[in-house]
Amino acid sequence: MATRSELTSALKDAGFRLTPQRTAICAALAAREDHPTAQSIHEELKQQYESLSLTTVYQTLDSLVRIGAIRSLGTAGDDSVHYEPNIEPHINLACLTCHRIRDLESEAVRELEREVSEATGSKVLSGRVVYYSDCLLRADPNECPFSSKVADGTANTFGNVEPKR
Amino acid sequence: MATRSELTSALKDAGFRLTPQRTAICAALAAREDHPTAQSIHEELKQQYESLSLTTVYQTLDSLVRIGAIRSLGTAGDDSVHYEPNIEPHINLACLTCHRIRDLESEAVRELEREVSEATGSKVLSGRVVYYSDCLLRADPNECPFSSKVADGTANTFGNVEPKR
DNA sequence: ATTACTGCAAAAGATTTGCACTAGG
DNA sequence: CCTAGTGCAAATCTTTTGCAGTAAT
């Protein structure tokens, strides 16, 4: 998991200026355990930095993705892009109902990145490995897809959460 | 690669009605070698089926994704979702400049899907394995990222294409 | 006959852009 | 200083929705 200073250093090393806004965004990314969207980072930070604009959040996230410091996972059934502060190779499992993403450790992903490096002739900078569920086909849209697969009483993979939409 | 009838059968089996529009969309998906967006399918088909609406294309693609007949890869640096008619496990390499996606064979991806099945307790229905390039950092936005990595005269991975944006 | 499907127009939302102001190096 | 960065408002664009007409089974 990236630390706040790893993220800010990455920006600085890439030639970006270090502003309080960027530092705050990096700190928020490093602190969060989930896979935030631009909106959710903005909502979280504007409590302390009420002048922080959504535009700046978008720009900073984009810069971080472009330098390979974080990854863009695409949407999780909602319409917003989720970002991944954890650039250690792993699998993401997305629930199309509750729009949350869970990390899954995987040795095979490391092998994948080796294959990509070899095929492209350069180090892997960024990518997304996301598997998503078929919950949209289920009768009850409020039902979490991963929990619904567990016929017996086994715990829900994600816990109980409300779908956003 | 899915055939037209595999796609239409999948829809029928899932309880969807077979309409000329859906059949056409399935045919277009099966025929294409690239990773189309809803817009590009619509543009292609409206030449023959001028009444075909973009709404129907979106709906049909969504249905196909939900039944696991095709996959949604997310964006490739543009803002539209690309779809994947080829559900054989493989890696996708996306160029953030020209917005095209290339397939890369990989045995490791099969292993990935086994891991996901095991972790979720069910068969993998859909997912995206996409690596994208760092072309956005390059000086010339018209330069294709994959070609730019080839210092000698080796052929461009994608051929020469214009960025969309 | 039923009920899902289609297409249109409008809406919804996320992300981007233009621009004047501000501040990092 | 000088140029990059910020924030606001407006614009853009993709995707979704409401609804009345149409067609699949």
GROMACS .gro file of C-alpha atoms (C1' of nucleotides) in nm:
model
  380
    1MET     CA    1   0.000   0.000   0.000
    2ALA     CA    2   0.136   0.337  -0.097
    3THR     CA    3   0.213   0.582   0.180
    4ARG     CA    4   0.138   0.950   0.164
    5SER     CA    5   0.502   1.041   0.117
    6GLU     CA    6   0.551   0.780  -0.154
    7LEU     CA    7   0.271   0.942  -0.347
    8THR     CA    8   0.388   1.298  -0.294
    9SER     CA    9   0.745   1.201  -0.379
   10ALA     CA   10   0.627   1.037  -0.696
   11LEU     CA   11   0.456   1.358  -0.798
   12LYS     CA   12   0.757   1.569  -0.711
   13ASP     CA   13   0.994   1.335  -0.893
   14ALA     CA   14   0.775   1.354  -1.199
   15GLY     CA   15   0.812   1.730  -1.198
   16PHE     CA   16   0.478   1.826  -1.044
   17ARG     CA   17   0.464   2.103  -0.787
   18LEU     CA   18   0.369   2.009  -0.437
   19THR     CA   19   0.060   2.200  -0.336
   20PRO     CA   20  -0.144   2.161  -0.019
   21GLN     CA   21  -0.430   2.023  -0.229
   22ARG     CA   22  -0.217   1.754  -0.384
   23THR     CA   23  -0.065   1.664  -0.053
   24ALA     CA   24  -0.410   1.630   0.098
   25ILE     CA   25  -0.529   1.411  -0.185
   26CYS     CA   26  -0.223   1.188  -0.153
   27ALA     CA   27  -0.279   1.163   0.221
   28ALA     CA   28  -0.642   1.070   0.168
   29LEU     CA   29  -0.550   0.805  -0.085
   30ALA     CA   30  -0.288   0.654   0.141
   31ALA     CA   31  -0.522   0.648   0.438
   32ARG     CA   32  -0.816   0.486   0.268
   33GLU     CA   33  -0.870   0.116   0.267
   34ASP     CA   34  -1.130   0.119  -0.008
   35HIS     CA   35  -1.116   0.202  -0.377
   36PRO     CA   36  -1.228   0.564  -0.387
   37THR     CA   37  -1.376   0.767  -0.669
   38ALA     CA   38  -1.291   1.130  -0.737
   39GLN     CA   39  -1.622   1.229  -0.583
   40SER     CA   40  -1.565   1.036  -0.263
   41ILE     CA   41  -1.218   1.184  -0.215
   42HIS     CA   42  -1.360   1.528  -0.271
   43GLU     CA   43  -1.641   1.474  -0.024
   44GLU     CA   44  -1.400   1.349   0.235
   45LEU     CA   45  -1.154   1.634   0.197
   46LYS     CA   46  -1.382   1.928   0.156
   47GLN     CA   47  -1.473   1.899   0.522
   48GLN     CA   48  -1.125   2.016   0.616
   49TYR     CA   49  -1.034   2.200   0.297
   50GLU     CA   50  -1.362   2.356   0.204
   51SER     CA   51  -1.215   2.535  -0.093
   52LEU     CA   52  -1.084   2.216  -0.255
   53SER     CA   53  -1.241   2.178  -0.594
   54LEU     CA   54  -1.353   1.861  -0.763
   55THR     CA   55  -1.156   1.971  -1.065
   56THR     CA   56  -0.833   1.957  -0.873
   57VAL     CA   57  -0.916   1.612  -0.740
   58TYR     CA   58  -0.976   1.486  -1.092
   59GLN     CA   59  -0.656   1.641  -1.217
   60THR     CA   60  -0.444   1.507  -0.937
   61LEU     CA   61  -0.583   1.156  -0.967
   62ASP     CA   62  -0.519   1.167  -1.336
   63SER     CA   63  -0.160   1.278  -1.281
   64LEU     CA   64  -0.105   1.001  -1.029
   65VAL     CA   65  -0.238   0.745  -1.272
   66ARG     CA   66  -0.021   0.879  -1.551
   67ILE     CA   67   0.295   0.844  -1.347
   68GLY     CA   68   0.197   0.496  -1.233
   69ALA     CA   69   0.160   0.586  -0.867
   70ILE     CA   70  -0.200   0.469  -0.845
   71ARG     CA   71  -0.423   0.271  -1.080
   72SER     CA   72  -0.755   0.336  -1.242
   73LEU     CA   73  -0.988   0.038  -1.215
   74GLY     CA   74  -1.282   0.165  -1.418
   75THR     CA   75  -1.634   0.154  -1.285
   76ALA     CA   76  -1.791  -0.099  -1.052
   77GLY     CA   77  -2.141  -0.091  -1.192
   78ASP     CA   78  -2.186   0.272  -1.093
   79ASP     CA   79  -2.075   0.533  -1.341
   80SER     CA   80  -1.765   0.657  -1.173
   81VAL     CA   81  -1.409   0.550  -1.201
   82HIS     CA   82  -1.260   0.387  -0.895
   83TYR     CA   83  -0.895   0.437  -0.809
   84GLU     CA   84  -0.655   0.194  -0.653
   85PRO     CA   85  -0.386   0.325  -0.419
   86ASN     CA   86  -0.244  -0.026  -0.385
   87ILE     CA   87  -0.022  -0.092  -0.682
   88GLU     CA   88   0.100  -0.429  -0.557
   89PRO     CA   89  -0.019  -0.680  -0.817
   90HIS     CA   90  -0.347  -0.836  -0.705
   91ILE     CA   91  -0.697  -0.917  -0.822
   92ASN     CA   92  -0.995  -0.689  -0.757
   93LEU     CA   93  -1.341  -0.833  -0.709
   94ALA     CA   94  -1.615  -0.582  -0.781
   95CYS     CA   95  -1.973  -0.609  -0.669
   96LEU     CA   96  -2.198  -0.455  -0.931
   97THR     CA   97  -2.471  -0.409  -0.673
   98CYS     CA   98  -2.298  -0.240  -0.382
   99HIS     CA   99  -2.021  -0.098  -0.602
  100ARG     CA  100  -1.751  -0.197  -0.363
  101ILE     CA  101  -1.426  -0.360  -0.457
  102ARG     CA  102  -1.237  -0.620  -0.263
  103ASP     CA  103  -0.870  -0.708  -0.302
  104LEU     CA  104  -0.770  -1.066  -0.358
  105GLU     CA  105  -0.410  -1.175  -0.327
  106SER     CA  106  -0.277  -1.361  -0.624
  107GLU     CA  107   0.058  -1.491  -0.733
  108ALA     CA  108  -0.071  -1.538  -1.085
  109VAL     CA  109  -0.106  -1.161  -1.131
  110ARG     CA  110   0.266  -1.120  -1.086
  111GLU     CA  111   0.316  -1.369  -1.363
  112LEU     CA  112   0.071  -1.170  -1.573
  113GLU     CA  113   0.269  -0.853  -1.532
  114ARG     CA  114   0.583  -1.037  -1.633
  115GLU     CA  115   0.405  -1.150  -1.948
  116VAL     CA  116   0.293  -0.797  -2.025
  117SER     CA  117   0.640  -0.656  -1.969
  118GLU     CA  118   0.782  -0.911  -2.204
  119ALA     CA  119   0.521  -0.851  -2.472
  120THR     CA  120   0.547  -0.474  -2.462
  121GLY     CA  121   0.918  -0.454  -2.397
  122SER     CA  122   0.878  -0.226  -2.100
  123LYS     CA  123   0.788  -0.225  -1.735
  124VAL     CA  124   0.418  -0.243  -1.657
  125LEU     CA  125   0.307   0.102  -1.558
  126SER     CA  126  -0.058   0.055  -1.489
  127GLY     CA  127  -0.345  -0.180  -1.537
  128ARG     CA  128  -0.664  -0.322  -1.397
  129VAL     CA  129  -0.748  -0.677  -1.305
  130VAL     CA  130  -1.112  -0.674  -1.205
  131TYR     CA  131  -1.369  -0.951  -1.189
  132TYR     CA  132  -1.728  -0.847  -1.144
  133SER     CA  133  -2.035  -1.035  -1.039
  134ASP     CA  134  -2.362  -1.122  -1.207
  135CYS     CA  135  -2.577  -0.966  -0.939
  136LEU     CA  136  -2.771  -0.757  -1.187
  137LEU     CA  137  -2.956  -1.069  -1.296
  138ARG     CA  138  -3.090  -1.144  -0.953
  139ALA     CA  139  -3.443  -1.073  -0.852
  140ASP     CA  140  -3.365  -0.849  -0.559
  141PRO     CA  141  -3.142  -0.562  -0.657
  142ASN     CA  142  -3.061  -0.497  -0.294
  143GLU     CA  143  -2.902  -0.832  -0.252
  144CYS     CA  144  -2.525  -0.833  -0.250
  145PRO     CA  145  -2.403  -1.053  -0.533
  146PHE     CA  146  -2.132  -1.224  -0.340
  147SER     CA  147  -2.350  -1.303  -0.046
  148SER     CA  148  -2.615  -1.437  -0.279
  149LYS     CA  149  -2.379  -1.701  -0.406
  150VAL     CA  150  -2.345  -1.848  -0.064
  151ALA     CA  151  -2.632  -2.091  -0.032
  152ASP     CA  152  -2.550  -2.194   0.321
  153GLY     CA  153  -2.510  -1.943   0.601
  154THR     CA  154  -2.151  -1.850   0.517
  155ALA     CA  155  -2.061  -1.488   0.575
  156ASN     CA  156  -2.112  -1.232   0.304
  157THR     CA  157  -1.786  -1.149   0.134
  158PHE     CA  158  -1.852  -0.778   0.160
  159GLY     CA  159  -2.074  -0.748   0.464
  160ASN     CA  160  -2.404  -0.570   0.441
  161VAL     CA  161  -2.405  -0.257   0.236
  162GLU     CA  162  -2.656  -0.054   0.045
  163PRO     CA  163  -2.638  -0.028  -0.329
  164LYS     CA  164  -2.579   0.327  -0.445
  165ARG     CA  165  -2.828   0.323  -0.727
  166MET     CA  166  -1.435  -1.585  -3.026
  167ALA     CA  167  -1.809  -1.592  -2.988
  168THR     CA  168  -2.015  -1.655  -3.299
  169ARG     CA  169  -2.332  -1.474  -3.383
  170SER     CA  170  -2.547  -1.772  -3.298
  171GLU     CA  171  -2.369  -1.832  -2.971
  172LEU     CA  172  -2.457  -1.479  -2.869
  173THR     CA  173  -2.819  -1.496  -2.984
  174SER     CA  174  -2.862  -1.837  -2.821
  175ALA     CA  175  -2.723  -1.701  -2.498
  176LEU     CA  176  -2.981  -1.424  -2.504
  177LYS     CA  177  -3.264  -1.661  -2.586
  178ASP     CA  178  -3.158  -1.907  -2.319
  179ALA     CA  179  -3.151  -1.629  -2.065
  180GLY     CA  180  -3.512  -1.549  -2.149
  181PHE     CA  181  -3.461  -1.249  -2.373
  182ARG     CA  182  -3.670  -1.214  -2.688
  183LEU     CA  183  -3.491  -1.237  -3.017
  184THR     CA  184  -3.547  -0.917  -3.210
  185PRO     CA  185  -3.389  -0.813  -3.538
  186GLN     CA  186  -3.203  -0.541  -3.354
  187ARG     CA  187  -3.051  -0.780  -3.106
  188THR     CA  188  -2.962  -1.025  -3.378
  189ALA     CA  189  -2.789  -0.750  -3.571
  190ILE     CA  190  -2.595  -0.639  -3.268
  191CYS     CA  191  -2.486  -0.995  -3.196
  192ALA     CA  192  -2.379  -1.037  -3.556
  193ALA     CA  193  -2.181  -0.716  -3.545
  194LEU     CA  194  -2.009  -0.820  -3.225
  195ALA     CA  195  -1.919  -1.161  -3.362
  196ALA     CA  196  -1.785  -1.014  -3.684
  197ARG     CA  197  -1.565  -0.750  -3.531
  198GLU     CA  198  -1.204  -0.806  -3.452
  199ASP     CA  199  -1.168  -0.503  -3.233
  200HIS     CA  200  -1.312  -0.404  -2.898
  201PRO     CA  201  -1.610  -0.191  -2.991
  202THR     CA  202  -1.795   0.072  -2.794
  203ALA     CA  203  -2.172   0.116  -2.801
  204GLN     CA  204  -2.127   0.415  -3.029
  205SER     CA  205  -1.913   0.230  -3.278
  206ILE     CA  206  -2.158  -0.059  -3.301
  207HIS     CA  207  -2.439   0.187  -3.353
  208GLU     CA  208  -2.252   0.374  -3.622
  209GLU     CA  209  -2.173   0.054  -3.800
  210LEU     CA  210  -2.526  -0.082  -3.791
  211LYS     CA  211  -2.729   0.226  -3.860
  212GLN     CA  212  -2.609   0.217  -4.217
  213GLN     CA  213  -2.817  -0.093  -4.277
  214TYR     CA  214  -3.072  -0.052  -4.000
  215GLU     CA  215  -3.123   0.319  -4.002
  216SER     CA  216  -3.390   0.305  -3.737
  217LEU     CA  217  -3.167   0.129  -3.485
  218SER     CA  218  -3.135   0.342  -3.177
  219LEU     CA  219  -2.834   0.392  -2.961
  220THR     CA  220  -3.053   0.313  -2.663
  221THR     CA  221  -3.114  -0.036  -2.791
  222VAL     CA  222  -2.745  -0.090  -2.849
  223TYR     CA  223  -2.669   0.011  -2.492
  224GLN     CA  224  -2.942  -0.212  -2.357
  225THR     CA  225  -2.839  -0.513  -2.557
  226LEU     CA  226  -2.473  -0.480  -2.470
  227ASP     CA  227  -2.569  -0.450  -2.108
  228SER     CA  228  -2.781  -0.764  -2.128
  229LEU     CA  229  -2.501  -0.955  -2.294
  230VAL     CA  230  -2.260  -0.849  -2.023
  231ARG     CA  231  -2.504  -0.946  -1.752
  232ILE     CA  232  -2.542  -1.297  -1.885
  233GLY     CA  233  -2.169  -1.333  -1.927
  234ALA     CA  234  -2.177  -1.360  -2.306
  235ILE     CA  235  -1.944  -1.065  -2.358
  236ARG     CA  236  -1.727  -0.861  -2.126
  237SER     CA  237  -1.703  -0.496  -2.041
  238LEU     CA  238  -1.344  -0.372  -2.035
  239GLY     CA  239  -1.397  -0.016  -1.920
  240THR     CA  240  -1.247   0.276  -2.104
  241ALA     CA  241  -0.921   0.295  -2.295
  242GLY     CA  242  -0.834   0.652  -2.222
  243ASP     CA  243  -1.139   0.776  -2.409
  244ASP     CA  244  -1.459   0.808  -2.212
  245SER     CA  245  -1.652   0.518  -2.350
  246VAL     CA  246  -1.677   0.162  -2.240
  247HIS     CA  247  -1.523  -0.095  -2.470
  248TYR     CA  248  -1.676  -0.438  -2.502
  249GLU     CA  249  -1.504  -0.768  -2.554
  250PRO     CA  250  -1.676  -1.035  -2.764
  251ASN     CA  251  -1.393  -1.275  -2.690
  252ILE     CA  252  -1.457  -1.432  -2.353
  253GLU     CA  253  -1.165  -1.671  -2.372
  254PRO     CA  254  -0.936  -1.572  -2.084
  255HIS     CA  255  -0.663  -1.341  -2.209
  256ILE     CA  256  -0.489  -1.011  -2.137
  257ASN     CA  257  -0.590  -0.685  -2.304
  258LEU     CA  258  -0.333  -0.417  -2.376
  259ALA     CA  259  -0.487  -0.073  -2.413
  260CYS     CA  260  -0.326   0.225  -2.575
  261LEU     CA  261  -0.436   0.540  -2.398
  262THR     CA  262  -0.346   0.747  -2.701
  263CYS     CA  263  -0.512   0.569  -2.990
  264HIS     CA  264  -0.773   0.403  -2.767
  265ARG     CA  265  -0.730   0.066  -2.925
  266ILE     CA  266  -0.701  -0.260  -2.742
  267ARG     CA  267  -0.489  -0.557  -2.834
  268ASP     CA  268  -0.538  -0.913  -2.714
  269LEU     CA  269  -0.248  -1.097  -2.560
  270GLU     CA  270  -0.263  -1.471  -2.503
  271SER     CA  271  -0.185  -1.578  -2.151
  272GLU     CA  272  -0.196  -1.901  -1.961
  273ALA     CA  273  -0.168  -1.710  -1.635
  274VAL     CA  274  -0.513  -1.558  -1.686
  275ARG     CA  275  -0.670  -1.902  -1.674
  276GLU     CA  276  -0.502  -1.953  -1.342
  277LEU     CA  277  -0.641  -1.618  -1.230
  278GLU     CA  278  -0.993  -1.720  -1.308
  279ARG     CA  279  -0.944  -2.041  -1.116
  280GLU     CA  280  -0.835  -1.835  -0.819
  281VAL     CA  281  -1.137  -1.609  -0.848
  282SER     CA  282  -1.375  -1.904  -0.875
  283GLU     CA  283  -1.226  -2.054  -0.567
  284ALA     CA  284  -1.239  -1.731  -0.369
  285THR     CA  285  -1.597  -1.648  -0.464
  286GLY     CA  286  -1.730  -2.001  -0.469
  287SER     CA  287  -1.875  -1.968  -0.814
  288LYS     CA  288  -1.781  -1.973  -1.177
  289VAL     CA  289  -1.629  -1.653  -1.312
  290LEU     CA  290  -1.894  -1.473  -1.508
  291SER     CA  291  -1.720  -1.163  -1.623
  292GLY     CA  292  -1.413  -0.955  -1.570
  293ARG     CA  293  -1.153  -0.731  -1.723
  294VAL     CA  294  -0.780  -0.779  -1.743
  295VAL     CA  295  -0.643  -0.465  -1.900
  296TYR     CA  296  -0.298  -0.310  -1.893
  297TYR     CA  297  -0.267   0.040  -2.023
  298SER     CA  298   0.027   0.242  -2.135
  299ASP     CA  299   0.197   0.553  -2.010
  300CYS     CA  300   0.166   0.734  -2.338
  301LEU     CA  301  -0.002   1.033  -2.178
  302LEU     CA  302   0.332   1.137  -2.037
  303ARG     CA  303   0.496   1.157  -2.373
  304ALA     CA  304   0.566   1.485  -2.542
  305ASP     CA  305   0.375   1.419  -2.860
  306PRO     CA  306   0.014   1.323  -2.795
  307ASN     CA  307  -0.011   1.188  -3.146
  308GLU     CA  308   0.250   0.932  -3.084
  309CYS     CA  309   0.123   0.582  -3.024
  310PRO     CA  310   0.253   0.460  -2.691
  311PHE     CA  311   0.337   0.113  -2.805
  312SER     CA  312   0.517   0.229  -3.112
  313SER     CA  313   0.704   0.483  -2.907
  314LYS     CA  314   0.857   0.209  -2.700
  315VAL     CA  315   1.019   0.061  -3.003
  316ALA     CA  316   1.340   0.254  -3.045
  317ASP     CA  317   1.458   0.065  -3.353
  318GLY     CA  318   1.245   0.032  -3.664
  319THR     CA  319   1.031  -0.254  -3.535
  320ALA     CA  320   0.672  -0.243  -3.642
  321ASN     CA  321   0.420  -0.060  -3.433
  322THR     CA  322   0.212  -0.299  -3.230
  323PHE     CA  323  -0.107  -0.131  -3.339
  324GLY     CA  324  -0.025   0.009  -3.678
  325ASN     CA  325  -0.074   0.375  -3.748
  326VAL     CA  326  -0.389   0.523  -3.610
  327GLU     CA  327  -0.511   0.861  -3.508
  328PRO     CA  328  -0.596   0.937  -3.151
  329LYS     CA  329  -0.964   1.014  -3.108
  330ARG     CA  330  -0.922   1.304  -2.877
  331DA     C1'  331  -5.335  -1.129  -2.595
  332DT     C1'  332  -4.955  -1.018  -2.304
  333DT     C1'  333  -4.564  -0.817  -2.196
  334DA     C1'  334  -4.115  -0.719  -2.340
  335DC     C1'  335  -3.868  -0.423  -2.669
  336DT     C1'  336  -3.772  -0.015  -2.934
  337DG     C1'  337  -3.686   0.455  -3.029
  338DC     C1'  338  -3.728   0.924  -2.928
  339DA     C1'  339  -3.645   1.313  -2.650
  340DA     C1'  340  -3.506   1.463  -2.229
  341DA     C1'  341  -3.244   1.385  -1.810
  342DA     C1'  342  -2.881   1.257  -1.545
  343DG     C1'  343  -2.411   1.247  -1.414
  344DA     C1'  344  -1.934   1.218  -1.449
  345DT     C1'  345  -1.550   1.440  -1.629
  346DT     C1'  346  -1.333   1.820  -1.893
  347DT     C1'  347  -1.241   2.288  -2.038
  348DG     C1'  348  -1.174   2.804  -2.055
  349DC     C1'  349  -1.019   3.150  -1.796
  350DA     C1'  350  -0.875   3.475  -1.442
  351DC     C1'  351  -0.651   3.447  -1.011
  352DT     C1'  352  -0.304   3.253  -0.695
  353DA     C1'  353   0.109   3.056  -0.539
  354DG     C1'  354   0.514   2.715  -0.572
  355DG     C1'  355   1.003   2.704  -0.691
  356DC     C1'  356   0.947   3.648  -1.159
  357DC     C1'  357   0.731   3.283  -1.428
  358DT     C1'  358   0.479   2.926  -1.507
  359DA     C1'  359   0.206   2.567  -1.319
  360DG     C1'  360  -0.189   2.493  -1.036
  361DT     C1'  361  -0.651   2.611  -0.857
  362DG     C1'  362  -1.138   2.691  -0.855
  363DC     C1'  363  -1.547   2.831  -1.065
  364DA     C1'  364  -1.892   2.798  -1.409
  365DA     C1'  365  -2.009   2.630  -1.826
  366DA     C1'  366  -1.962   2.280  -2.159
  367DT     C1'  367  -1.924   1.812  -2.321
  368DC     C1'  368  -2.033   1.350  -2.367
  369DT     C1'  369  -2.165   0.911  -2.247
  370DT     C1'  370  -2.516   0.654  -2.063
  371DT     C1'  371  -2.986   0.624  -1.854
  372DT     C1'  372  -3.481   0.701  -1.817
  373DG     C1'  373  -3.980   0.791  -1.911
  374DC     C1'  374  -4.309   0.684  -2.217
  375DA     C1'  375  -4.599   0.575  -2.605
  376DG     C1'  376  -4.599   0.295  -2.987
  377DT     C1'  377  -4.463  -0.186  -3.180
  378DA     C1'  378  -4.373  -0.653  -3.208
  379DA     C1'  379  -4.217  -1.124  -3.017
  380DT     C1'  380  -4.401  -1.540  -2.834
   0.00000   0.00000   0.00000
